[in-house]
Amino acid sequence: MLKLGGRVVEIKSQEVNNNELFSVSTKEDLPKVLRASRAFLVSDADVPEGFKHYLILESVAHLINALPVNSEYTVLPQDYSYIADEDVIRISKDKSSIRVLYRASSPNNGILISEQCNHYCLMCSQPPKAIDDSWLLAEAAQLIKLIPQYTREIIFTGGEPTLYGGKFLDILRLAKSYLPNTSVHILSNGRSFKSDAFTKSYSLIDHPDMMVGIPIYSDDPAQHDYIVQAKEAFDEAILGILNLKKYEQKVEVRVVLHKQSIGRLRQLCEFIGRNLLFVDHVALMGLEMTGFTRANLDELWIDPYDYKDTLSDAVKILAGYGMNVSVYNHQLCLVNDDIAPYYKKSISDWKNEYVEECDGCKRLSECGGFFSSGVQNGYSKKLTAFK
Amino acid sequence: MELGKIRRGFFYSLNLSGEFTVVKNNELDRVVNHQLSPDEPLYSDLRSRQFIYELNDKAPIQLLALKVRTKLSRLANFTNLHIFVVTLRCDHSCPYCQVSRQSEDKAAFDMTKEMADKGLDLVFRSPSPALKIEFQGGEPLLNFELVKYIVLEAEKRNESLGRDLAFVIATTLSLLTDEVLDFCKAHNIYLSSSLDGVEELHNTNRPRAGKNSYQKFIEGLDKARLSLGFNSVSALMTTTEQSLPQVKSVIDEYLRLGFNGIFLRPLSPYGFAIKTKKYRAYNTERWLDFYKEGLAYIIELNKSGIRFTEQYTSLILTKMLTSNDPGFVDLMNPSGAGIAAIVINYDGGVYASDESRMLAEMGDESFRLGHIEHNTYEEIMLSDKLLDALEDSFTLSVPMCSDCAFEPYCGAEPVYHHAVYGDTVARKPESEFCKRNMAIFKHLIELMRSDAETKQIFLGWANRC
Ligand code: SF4
Ligand code: SF4
């Protein structure tokens, strides 16, 4: 697993009272005018002048001596050796830690908009905090300007990104303007879209390739509300989806599979086919073993092996209705063969890991493997490598 | 919520959007008396289908409204299918045929160019973005010159109008020539034909000089598929007395010839079918046995991996399992007569449906809406004959239908009821249409309830319409 953030070995930099964002460069011949805002990743003694900041991995710490005089620099633990050209990093204002905010080589970069949420899902992987974190919004704006235009997709996540209302829409406008060729995916609980006015302004952004992913966990409103620990959540999410479709916006329905959602999964899929046939995509996703999931494990954990027939039925129902359906976060040896056409290898490239049962598995390269959290915190006992 | 009793102790429950569930007698009492507890699965089932909702819920009304709107959205487009009866002449003499004539008298039984022009005026008055022109007869290929004329003229007019235009020729395929096929190919014309079963059955049902109608059909089918594409030719079957004991062999014949489905159709009470007493040759119960046996066989085929549908079942399943309406004339409310399809007869008469003109051949002009040369579009479409029939037969206000659980799946069928019972509504307990459809609705629900695999297969059919 890649380490995305943490303490650094040493930073030498002027006092500024802000987090600083840098686009990383490995280009020694980068035009001088562009160097003033970038961080250069030092790899040998031939260090070009004029960069705002220099990054040096611990293993080559002696290269500090090769830096131009009075340079600002950060010495990074070896964990960050994956950092590459055009990645974006944040150096914290207390000058003690960094975080990698964007990786040019990753197919799915998430941008955290807020840690606040009006859900309190049993399986939340990013437990909400009720604090003013509008600095995240400001950072997102900065970040978007540093992300290269060739980026295929960015994902806005939370918390609940839409809680910032119009300010979040400003971020989306910025994304449309600075990254016109980049798909935008928004992970939202959908409830804000129950407001016609909000949905209308959202639609007026008129982004060519923007989709909202909204979780619906049960066809029974009470069960959905229980899973997300919020009253009227189902009702509002459905109204949100209807509004988004009224304004011809793209919508994905996301279903996380666990003990609380598996019981009525077939009924949920029939409900979707009957009521929400017009959504653009349905994602059926395995459980991630982080955040609240670990605290609520007894209530949530069900071995994917035990629900594989239910999953097959669910996919058949949705596909039967002609819907576009994908299965994410599942191990190949724990799903039936009929899942193959809908199986997606992974949610996030840096999360894929495998366990010792996978040794020698012939299909390892097609398999999505595990979230690293799964490797640490428990996974199915029924894995069987394909020989 | 509409209820229909099935067996003692069970009720079918449906709502306006066609969502259904089956509840037990005592459960129903508790639902109605607000005694159901939110922890019970039935409570979830009913809430999920919007049978019940809680005080603050707003989504259920929206979802219901959306589904009902979707089902009815087709009405806004008005008439799609326009049938041109280009001739009554035919080279076959089927005993159950409603209208055809064995005659060389073109003047008496062929449509003229002038009428065709007027007919096209009518076609293009329809607001529908999609227009389908179907040529019927008799055997339309006996007046192929007029078919060509109408196709070319329609295409010419459509250049500036940009509708989604489609053509179908209903033909026995016996008179297919290279010239006909070349023309069909150049203008994307589909062929709709008839096949009643194996050779002997087909030839008995469809007599023709030379006793070779089956052989002609097969030759025509091969030629047409080769030239127009495999799926450009479809076939319809009619159930006669002789078909009843051999539903499997009829289905096998369709299977063997590569069709991906069959429409198991009962005889209609029109034309010669009545005159020759063919229509009374079997009753609804006997036909239902035939249908059920055929359907069971087709389900077995699907279970063994062969994709094959019974098309009437598919139409009903689309209404049962999806929020779409397939727009099948027999199963529409308001009735599809005049609004889903309209017929321009060889003599210029305009009729509310294909059946309506067959009635007229028997001397009953109840659904003759006007004449193409003497009446305007408004006079035809707003004629009392049409509006009264539509309004009177509207199932949501008709005795029995308005209380019937299956109303969302059923149709008004004023022409049928008029033909058989003398009024567009009729008493439904006596209606063979009612009996047949209600039995089918119940049968399909029972099949789905008793076997998950069948339900899955049906879901596939429902979404193909
Ligand atoms: S053994 Fe491991 S690699 Fe192979 S399919 Fe199972 S989880 Fe995937
Ligand atoms: S015709 Fe019969 S089955 Fe159809 S709606 Fe009327 S009463 Fe019900």
PDB file of N, CA and C in Angstrom, chain A residues 192-228:
ATOM      1  N   SER A 192     -28.845  16.616  -0.899  1.00  0.00           N
ATOM      2  CA  SER A 192     -28.899  18.047  -1.259  1.00  0.00           C
ATOM      3  C   SER A 192     -29.674  18.280  -2.540  1.00  0.00           C
ATOM      4  N   PHE A 193     -29.676  17.256  -3.398  1.00  0.00           N
ATOM      5  CA  PHE A 193     -30.325  17.427  -4.705  1.00  0.00           C
ATOM      6  C   PHE A 193     -31.843  17.367  -4.602  1.00  0.00           C
ATOM      7  N   LYS A 194     -32.351  17.123  -3.402  1.00  0.00           N
ATOM      8  CA  LYS A 194     -33.813  17.187  -3.268  1.00  0.00           C
ATOM      9  C   LYS A 194     -34.289  18.627  -3.461  1.00  0.00           C
ATOM     10  N   SER A 195     -33.333  19.564  -3.314  1.00  0.00           N
ATOM     11  CA  SER A 195     -33.663  20.963  -3.600  1.00  0.00           C
ATOM     12  C   SER A 195     -33.625  21.199  -5.095  1.00  0.00           C
ATOM     13  N   ASP A 196     -34.752  21.640  -5.594  1.00  0.00           N
ATOM     14  CA  ASP A 196     -34.840  21.897  -7.026  1.00  0.00           C
ATOM     15  C   ASP A 196     -33.865  23.001  -7.430  1.00  0.00           C
ATOM     16  N   ALA A 197     -33.793  24.035  -6.603  1.00  0.00           N
ATOM     17  CA  ALA A 197     -32.932  25.174  -6.937  1.00  0.00           C
ATOM     18  C   ALA A 197     -31.465  24.741  -7.009  1.00  0.00           C
ATOM     19  N   PHE A 198     -31.038  23.933  -6.011  1.00  0.00           N
ATOM     20  CA  PHE A 198     -29.645  23.483  -5.991  1.00  0.00           C
ATOM     21  C   PHE A 198     -29.353  22.619  -7.225  1.00  0.00           C
ATOM     22  N   THR A 199     -30.270  21.711  -7.521  1.00  0.00           N
ATOM     23  CA  THR A 199     -30.053  20.808  -8.650  1.00  0.00           C
ATOM     24  C   THR A 199     -30.024  21.593  -9.964  1.00  0.00           C
ATOM     25  N   LYS A 200     -30.883  22.588 -10.031  1.00  0.00           N
ATOM     26  CA  LYS A 200     -30.895  23.386 -11.251  1.00  0.00           C
ATOM     27  C   LYS A 200     -29.558  24.110 -11.425  1.00  0.00           C
ATOM     28  N   SER A 201     -29.038  24.724 -10.352  1.00  0.00           N
ATOM     29  CA  SER A 201     -27.746  25.403 -10.523  1.00  0.00           C
ATOM     30  C   SER A 201     -26.658  24.395 -10.844  1.00  0.00           C
ATOM     31  N   TYR A 202     -26.754  23.222 -10.237  1.00  0.00           N
ATOM     32  CA  TYR A 202     -25.781  22.167 -10.565  1.00  0.00           C
ATOM     33  C   TYR A 202     -25.828  21.864 -12.061  1.00  0.00           C
ATOM     34  N   SER A 203     -27.044  21.723 -12.588  1.00  0.00           N
ATOM     35  CA  SER A 203     -27.161  21.346 -13.998  1.00  0.00           C
ATOM     36  C   SER A 203     -26.672  22.470 -14.908  1.00  0.00           C
ATOM     37  N   LEU A 204     -26.818  23.707 -14.422  1.00  0.00           N
ATOM     38  CA  LEU A 204     -26.409  24.832 -15.271  1.00  0.00           C
ATOM     39  C   LEU A 204     -24.891  24.927 -15.419  1.00  0.00           C
ATOM     40  N   ILE A 205     -24.156  24.207 -14.572  1.00  0.00           N
ATOM     41  CA  ILE A 205     -22.695  24.154 -14.768  1.00  0.00           C
ATOM     42  C   ILE A 205     -22.426  23.563 -16.145  1.00  0.00           C
ATOM     43  N   ASP A 206     -23.345  22.670 -16.561  1.00  0.00           N
ATOM     44  CA  ASP A 206     -23.297  22.125 -17.908  1.00  0.00           C
ATOM     45  C   ASP A 206     -21.951  21.481 -18.220  1.00  0.00           C
ATOM     46  N   HIS A 207     -21.491  20.692 -17.274  1.00  0.00           N
ATOM     47  CA  HIS A 207     -20.222  19.980 -17.481  1.00  0.00           C
ATOM     48  C   HIS A 207     -20.464  18.837 -18.473  1.00  0.00           C
ATOM     49  N   PRO A 208     -19.569  18.641 -19.425  1.00  0.00           N
ATOM     50  CA  PRO A 208     -19.830  17.613 -20.430  1.00  0.00           C
ATOM     51  C   PRO A 208     -19.755  16.186 -19.893  1.00  0.00           C
ATOM     52  N   ASP A 209     -19.064  15.968 -18.793  1.00  0.00           N
ATOM     53  CA  ASP A 209     -18.881  14.591 -18.333  1.00  0.00           C
ATOM     54  C   ASP A 209     -18.794  14.553 -16.807  1.00  0.00           C
ATOM     55  N   MET A 210     -19.939  14.718 -16.186  1.00  0.00           N
ATOM     56  CA  MET A 210     -19.966  14.790 -14.731  1.00  0.00           C
ATOM     57  C   MET A 210     -21.094  13.900 -14.225  1.00  0.00           C
ATOM     58  N   MET A 211     -20.803  13.093 -13.197  1.00  0.00           N
ATOM     59  CA  MET A 211     -21.784  12.130 -12.698  1.00  0.00           C
ATOM     60  C   MET A 211     -21.795  12.172 -11.174  1.00  0.00           C
ATOM     61  N   VAL A 212     -22.984  12.044 -10.604  1.00  0.00           N
ATOM     62  CA  VAL A 212     -23.088  11.950  -9.145  1.00  0.00           C
ATOM     63  C   VAL A 212     -23.331  10.497  -8.767  1.00  0.00           C
ATOM     64  N   GLY A 213     -22.511   9.948  -7.879  1.00  0.00           N
ATOM     65  CA  GLY A 213     -22.705   8.587  -7.382  1.00  0.00           C
ATOM     66  C   GLY A 213     -23.437   8.660  -6.050  1.00  0.00           C
ATOM     67  N   ILE A 214     -24.634   8.066  -6.007  1.00  0.00           N
ATOM     68  CA  ILE A 214     -25.485   8.185  -4.821  1.00  0.00           C
ATOM     69  C   ILE A 214     -25.794   6.799  -4.261  1.00  0.00           C
ATOM     70  N   PRO A 215     -25.523   6.585  -2.974  1.00  0.00           N
ATOM     71  CA  PRO A 215     -25.796   5.267  -2.397  1.00  0.00           C
ATOM     72  C   PRO A 215     -27.275   5.043  -2.102  1.00  0.00           C
ATOM     73  N   ILE A 216     -27.788   3.890  -2.512  1.00  0.00           N
ATOM     74  CA  ILE A 216     -29.107   3.427  -2.091  1.00  0.00           C
ATOM     75  C   ILE A 216     -28.861   2.004  -1.573  1.00  0.00           C
ATOM     76  N   TYR A 217     -29.111   1.774  -0.303  1.00  0.00           N
ATOM     77  CA  TYR A 217     -28.707   0.504   0.296  1.00  0.00           C
ATOM     78  C   TYR A 217     -29.837  -0.500   0.462  1.00  0.00           C
ATOM     79  N   SER A 218     -31.064  -0.035   0.305  1.00  0.00           N
ATOM     80  CA  SER A 218     -32.188  -0.954   0.452  1.00  0.00           C
ATOM     81  C   SER A 218     -33.388  -0.371  -0.262  1.00  0.00           C
ATOM     82  N   ASP A 219     -34.310  -1.273  -0.674  1.00  0.00           N
ATOM     83  CA  ASP A 219     -35.566  -0.781  -1.237  1.00  0.00           C
ATOM     84  C   ASP A 219     -36.510  -0.380  -0.114  1.00  0.00           C
ATOM     85  N   ASP A 220     -36.182  -0.800   1.103  1.00  0.00           N
ATOM     86  CA  ASP A 220     -36.999  -0.444   2.256  1.00  0.00           C
ATOM     87  C   ASP A 220     -36.414   0.823   2.884  1.00  0.00           C
ATOM     88  N   PRO A 221     -37.155   1.914   2.830  1.00  0.00           N
ATOM     89  CA  PRO A 221     -36.620   3.186   3.343  1.00  0.00           C
ATOM     90  C   PRO A 221     -36.081   3.056   4.768  1.00  0.00           C
ATOM     91  N   ALA A 222     -36.792   2.287   5.605  1.00  0.00           N
ATOM     92  CA  ALA A 222     -36.368   2.184   7.004  1.00  0.00           C
ATOM     93  C   ALA A 222     -34.984   1.544   7.107  1.00  0.00           C
ATOM     94  N   GLN A 223     -34.745   0.528   6.261  1.00  0.00           N
ATOM     95  CA  GLN A 223     -33.458  -0.156   6.308  1.00  0.00           C
ATOM     96  C   GLN A 223     -32.334   0.743   5.785  1.00  0.00           C
ATOM     97  N   HIS A 224     -32.603   1.459   4.727  1.00  0.00           N
ATOM     98  CA  HIS A 224     -31.606   2.407   4.208  1.00  0.00           C
ATOM     99  C   HIS A 224     -31.278   3.446   5.283  1.00  0.00           C
ATOM    100  N   ASP A 225     -32.321   4.000   5.880  1.00  0.00           N
ATOM    101  CA  ASP A 225     -32.109   5.027   6.910  1.00  0.00           C
ATOM    102  C   ASP A 225     -31.318   4.463   8.091  1.00  0.00           C
ATOM    103  N   TYR A 226     -31.570   3.190   8.414  1.00  0.00           N
ATOM    104  CA  TYR A 226     -30.826   2.578   9.506  1.00  0.00           C
ATOM    105  C   TYR A 226     -29.343   2.460   9.141  1.00  0.00           C
ATOM    106  N   ILE A 227     -29.065   1.995   7.928  1.00  0.00           N
ATOM    107  CA  ILE A 227     -27.670   1.797   7.527  1.00  0.00           C
ATOM    108  C   ILE A 227     -26.908   3.121   7.524  1.00  0.00           C
ATOM    109  N   VAL A 228     -27.567   4.176   7.102  1.00  0.00           N
ATOM    110  CA  VAL A 228     -26.862   5.474   7.048  1.00  0.00           C
ATOM    111  C   VAL A 228     -27.088   6.283   8.320  1.00  0.00           C
TER     112      VAL A 228
END
